[in-house]
Amino acid sequence: MDFSQIIPSLPSLWDGMKLTLQLLALAVLGGIVLGTVLALARMSSNTVLSGLAKAYVNYFRSIPLLLVITWFYLAVPMILNWITGEFIAVGAFTSCLVAFVMFEAAYYCEIVRAGIQSISKGQLNAAYALGMNYGQAMRLIMLPQAFRKMTPLLLQQSIILFQDTSLVYAVGLIDFLNAARARGDIMGQSHEFLIFAGAVYFVISFGASTVVKRLQKRLAV
Amino acid sequence: MNYNWDWNIFFKSTGIGSEIYLDWFISGLGWTIAVALVAWIAALAIGSVLGVMRTLPGKVLPAIATAYVELFRNVPLLVQLFMWYFVVPDYLPEATQIWFKQELNPATSAYISVVVCLALFTAARVCEQVRTGIQALPRGQSAAALAVGFSIGQTYRYVLLPQAFRVIIPPLTSEFLNIFKNSSVASLIGLMELLAQTKQTAEFSANIFEAFTLATVIYFVLNMSLMTLMNLIEKKVRIPGMMGGAK
Amino acid sequence: MSMIAIKNVSKWYGDFQVLTDCTTDVKKGEVVVVCGPSGSGKSTLIKTVNALEPFQKGEIFVDGVSVGDPKTDLPKLRARIGMVFQNFELFPHLSITENLTIAQQRVLGRSQDEAMQKGMHYLDRVGLKAQAGKFPGQLSGGQQQRVAIARALAMDPIAMLFDEPTSALDPEMVNEVLDVMVELAHEGMTMMCVTHEMGFARKVADRVIFMDRGAIVEDCEKEEFFGDIDARSERARHFLSKILQH
């Protein structure tokens, strides 16, 4: 084992990590927003709306993330082409981001739904009794309480998402893992670079889940 | 750009031998099931042992199991797969190395890597479910088992595990479904399972949407069948008068 | 002859002392009732007898076998002592029949037939033969506790430990369990019972032990214990006055 080339390679590995973190941040943000919309739709009294949201969630929860990434990589440019009639190069980053947002939204949706359902119905009634409409009751009363409760779960799901971003390897995007793989091959130290990448993922995930566990304990009190 | 919809594509020749595209999907599904089932059985066995270890008195055994869980839960699945496929074989004894890299059919060595990877990865998750299941039982159960003269081993075998496994069937079901979905990473080391065959069909035929739609449908049906199977098992082992069973 | 001998037993949870220098003796055929306020250590004491609770100081002998000795085969010793728990602790995933036979077969090595016969004999004795095919969750609390007693008896124990056997029961079910215990006492079973049922103590106990804050405060003959309340320690009087009001 010879880890000597890792230090000189840190700049290019950091470029990969920047892409990983960018993708993660945007996917978490988009996933939670879309997930919340889906959760509200699922709990809606409109059966068509709730049925559609349920189908969406069940659909994405029964297929592999890797399938979604691969499919969107091939399909998103074509769909855009149909819509706009011209050829637009979307690039792997955008298609991956769309895949992550749509896929993770199904998982965030279930967390948000459970969070909202854990707030007593009395709170909603109290908000209505004060004259709020549905939007106000959700935005001002229910969601703030629900998000506080489900923060640990949302973070936990985001740690899983952080690990899953490595699947963009499938479409050749140079994220942290792929940067380590490519660099390791060039340097002739592919084992060492892979082990180093694994160690970095471990330290970040483990550190983050330790923080989340502490947060969970504090919120539980 | 014009897209030629053709839902009959699956029955058309691939141009390789007498195969039609549907054959590819069937063979892919076969690999997916072969990977997931074998890995699942191993994960269940390893995970149960680890889960029991985490609940044992003393410090060393629980610490070992905890370290295992943290390690396998915090490294991405794909990194683990690359470890098992690219790195670990280089540290095997020379004869085994030659066997693994040269004598084995490439599909077989990829298969072995992905099964080992998924088994160990999923074992960490199974461990946590088993531990939770055991810890959720009333403390008096193990006291009562010891009081009638059971050894620690008998206490787990006859009293704690049969109850814990019944409680954790739902979360185990979702891990069981996950292992089928996760087996798709095998496509990244060249194993021609369902996703790899789908990709190949899409590239050969240019009928991307049909290929991925069929793959989706297969995964969906697989998911539903497995869920139904687990529900049946759950009903079958349900104890009258316990956990919502009929009185 | 002493069946259970507890000698100067002390126990700590970290810095907190839960048992302080407890000494007592249960002779063969004797029925001893242990009472005291909650948190007094009585349940802990009875659980040290079959080593469900370890202790740090002192010695306990059951039929001459040292409980604290690391060389003692604990499963073998426990198999000879019957124990009945506050929350019954039948094994909910096993039928009543299986609850009665599993330890006989797996621990004592009895044949299926022999275990069945023994089990059914005791199930009949507690009046529940008709329930043999059911599961614990399908029985009432009182019935479950009677099955638990039968399960312990089927092991042919040399002594029985009862840890608040009636305190988790609805009031109307207390007596069906106490009746079984009274009968057992009359037959000469050696019994150590943690219970607040003073009526039971009056009826069948030979001796009464009163515990408070981890220590044995009173340990005397039943007649003496109930005969002259004024001669009791202040804490015992306080406890009795609360219990006997009902």
Tab-separated table of C-alpha atoms in Angstrom, chain A residues 73-213:
chain	number	residue	atom	x	y	z
A	73	TYR	CA	-29.711	10.359	-18.325
A	74	LEU	CA	-31.022	8.909	-21.578
A	75	ALA	CA	-34.523	10.328	-21.449
A	76	VAL	CA	-34.295	13.912	-20.190
A	77	PRO	CA	-32.547	15.268	-23.327
A	78	MET	CA	-35.112	13.536	-25.538
A	79	ILE	CA	-38.063	14.840	-23.574
A	80	LEU	CA	-36.706	18.370	-23.651
A	81	ASN	CA	-36.200	17.937	-27.348
A	82	TRP	CA	-39.843	17.004	-27.836
A	83	ILE	CA	-41.046	19.899	-25.780
A	84	THR	CA	-38.860	22.604	-27.239
A	85	GLY	CA	-38.289	21.133	-30.629
A	86	GLU	CA	-34.606	21.930	-30.516
A	87	PHE	CA	-31.657	20.009	-29.290
A	88	ILE	CA	-30.486	21.154	-25.890
A	89	ALA	CA	-27.468	19.632	-24.231
A	90	VAL	CA	-28.609	19.171	-20.621
A	91	GLY	CA	-25.568	17.345	-19.392
A	92	ALA	CA	-25.237	14.581	-16.874
A	93	PHE	CA	-25.360	16.888	-13.853
A	94	THR	CA	-28.825	18.206	-14.614
A	95	SER	CA	-30.272	14.822	-15.511
A	96	CYS	CA	-28.819	13.338	-12.307
A	97	LEU	CA	-30.180	16.199	-10.256
A	98	VAL	CA	-33.648	15.705	-11.719
A	99	ALA	CA	-33.395	11.977	-11.007
A	100	PHE	CA	-32.347	12.522	-7.394
A	101	VAL	CA	-34.978	15.161	-6.718
A	102	MET	CA	-37.792	13.039	-8.140
A	103	PHE	CA	-36.601	9.839	-6.506
A	104	GLU	CA	-35.811	11.241	-3.074
A	105	ALA	CA	-39.056	13.227	-3.017
A	106	ALA	CA	-40.896	9.916	-2.674
A	107	TYR	CA	-38.908	9.129	0.478
A	108	TYR	CA	-39.070	12.666	1.894
A	109	CYS	CA	-42.813	12.628	1.253
A	110	GLU	CA	-43.325	9.729	3.645
A	111	ILE	CA	-41.229	11.404	6.344
A	112	VAL	CA	-43.081	14.707	6.001
A	113	ARG	CA	-46.443	12.952	5.995
A	114	ALA	CA	-45.615	11.059	9.193
A	115	GLY	CA	-44.370	14.323	10.699
A	116	ILE	CA	-47.581	16.179	9.916
A	117	GLN	CA	-49.723	13.299	11.123
A	118	SER	CA	-47.838	13.287	14.419
A	119	ILE	CA	-49.105	16.807	15.130
A	120	SER	CA	-52.479	16.561	16.793
A	121	LYS	CA	-55.528	17.442	14.751
A	122	GLY	CA	-56.489	19.872	17.479
A	123	GLN	CA	-53.749	22.195	16.241
A	124	LEU	CA	-55.300	22.318	12.786
A	125	ASN	CA	-58.742	22.925	14.243
A	126	ALA	CA	-57.361	25.678	16.461
A	127	ALA	CA	-55.783	27.333	13.417
A	128	TYR	CA	-59.080	27.145	11.510
A	129	ALA	CA	-60.932	28.451	14.562
A	130	LEU	CA	-58.697	31.524	14.468
A	131	GLY	CA	-59.865	32.128	10.925
A	132	MET	CA	-56.836	30.821	9.046
A	133	ASN	CA	-57.294	29.184	5.670
A	134	TYR	CA	-55.698	25.861	4.710
A	135	GLY	CA	-52.528	27.447	3.353
A	136	GLN	CA	-52.027	29.594	6.425
A	137	ALA	CA	-52.774	26.740	8.810
A	138	MET	CA	-50.230	24.537	7.076
A	139	ARG	CA	-47.568	27.165	6.574
A	140	LEU	CA	-47.810	28.899	9.937
A	141	ILE	CA	-48.955	26.190	12.322
A	142	MET	CA	-48.604	22.604	11.106
A	143	LEU	CA	-45.447	22.562	8.982
A	144	PRO	CA	-43.203	24.464	11.418
A	145	GLN	CA	-44.094	21.989	14.173
A	146	ALA	CA	-43.846	18.983	11.870
A	147	PHE	CA	-40.459	19.984	10.465
A	148	ARG	CA	-39.055	20.457	13.946
A	149	LYS	CA	-40.127	16.944	14.828
A	150	MET	CA	-38.891	15.310	11.655
A	151	THR	CA	-35.579	17.138	11.305
A	152	PRO	CA	-33.576	14.101	12.504
A	153	LEU	CA	-35.301	11.795	10.008
A	154	LEU	CA	-34.871	14.264	7.153
A	155	LEU	CA	-31.192	14.570	7.997
A	156	GLN	CA	-30.811	10.809	8.217
A	157	GLN	CA	-32.374	10.420	4.785
A	158	SER	CA	-30.002	13.122	3.520
A	159	ILE	CA	-26.991	11.181	4.832
A	160	ILE	CA	-28.199	8.173	2.851
A	161	LEU	CA	-28.592	10.478	-0.144
A	162	PHE	CA	-25.015	11.705	0.368
A	163	GLN	CA	-23.812	8.121	0.033
A	164	ASP	CA	-26.114	7.479	-2.922
A	165	THR	CA	-24.726	10.414	-4.905
A	166	SER	CA	-21.811	8.087	-5.672
A	167	LEU	CA	-24.144	6.257	-8.079
A	168	VAL	CA	-23.637	9.061	-10.621
A	169	TYR	CA	-20.566	7.022	-11.488
A	170	ALA	CA	-22.984	5.137	-13.754
A	171	VAL	CA	-23.327	8.099	-16.112
A	172	GLY	CA	-19.707	9.209	-15.906
A	173	LEU	CA	-20.205	12.333	-13.818
A	174	ILE	CA	-16.946	13.176	-12.000
A	175	ASP	CA	-18.113	13.262	-8.388
A	176	PHE	CA	-15.837	12.513	-5.439
A	177	LEU	CA	-15.817	8.743	-5.953
A	178	ASN	CA	-15.276	8.969	-9.666
A	179	ALA	CA	-12.528	11.574	-9.201
A	180	ALA	CA	-10.796	9.201	-6.789
A	181	ARG	CA	-11.181	6.313	-9.211
A	182	ALA	CA	-9.863	8.280	-12.165
A	183	ARG	CA	-6.990	9.820	-10.227
A	184	GLY	CA	-6.064	6.468	-8.690
A	185	ASP	CA	-5.878	4.873	-12.116
A	186	ILE	CA	-3.644	7.644	-13.446
A	187	MET	CA	-1.356	7.404	-10.440
A	188	GLY	CA	-1.274	3.627	-10.490
A	189	GLN	CA	-2.610	3.520	-6.934
A	190	SER	CA	-6.220	2.636	-7.607
A	191	HIS	CA	-6.586	0.533	-4.425
A	192	GLU	CA	-5.229	3.262	-2.205
A	193	PHE	CA	-7.411	5.952	-3.746
A	194	LEU	CA	-10.504	3.786	-3.406
A	195	ILE	CA	-9.740	3.058	0.244
A	196	PHE	CA	-9.124	6.743	0.846
A	197	ALA	CA	-12.462	7.599	-0.790
A	198	GLY	CA	-14.218	5.014	1.383
A	199	ALA	CA	-12.580	6.473	4.487
A	200	VAL	CA	-13.698	10.002	3.580
A	201	TYR	CA	-17.292	8.869	3.003
A	202	PHE	CA	-17.169	6.997	6.299
A	203	VAL	CA	-15.856	9.943	8.322
A	204	ILE	CA	-18.450	12.337	6.897
A	205	SER	CA	-21.410	9.935	7.213
A	206	PHE	CA	-20.421	8.687	10.635
A	207	GLY	CA	-19.749	12.206	11.914
A	208	ALA	CA	-23.041	13.481	10.532
A	209	SER	CA	-25.085	10.602	11.943
A	210	THR	CA	-23.478	11.054	15.346
A	211	VAL	CA	-24.567	14.696	15.295
A	212	VAL	CA	-28.065	13.671	14.168
A	213	LYS	CA	-28.334	11.141	17.002
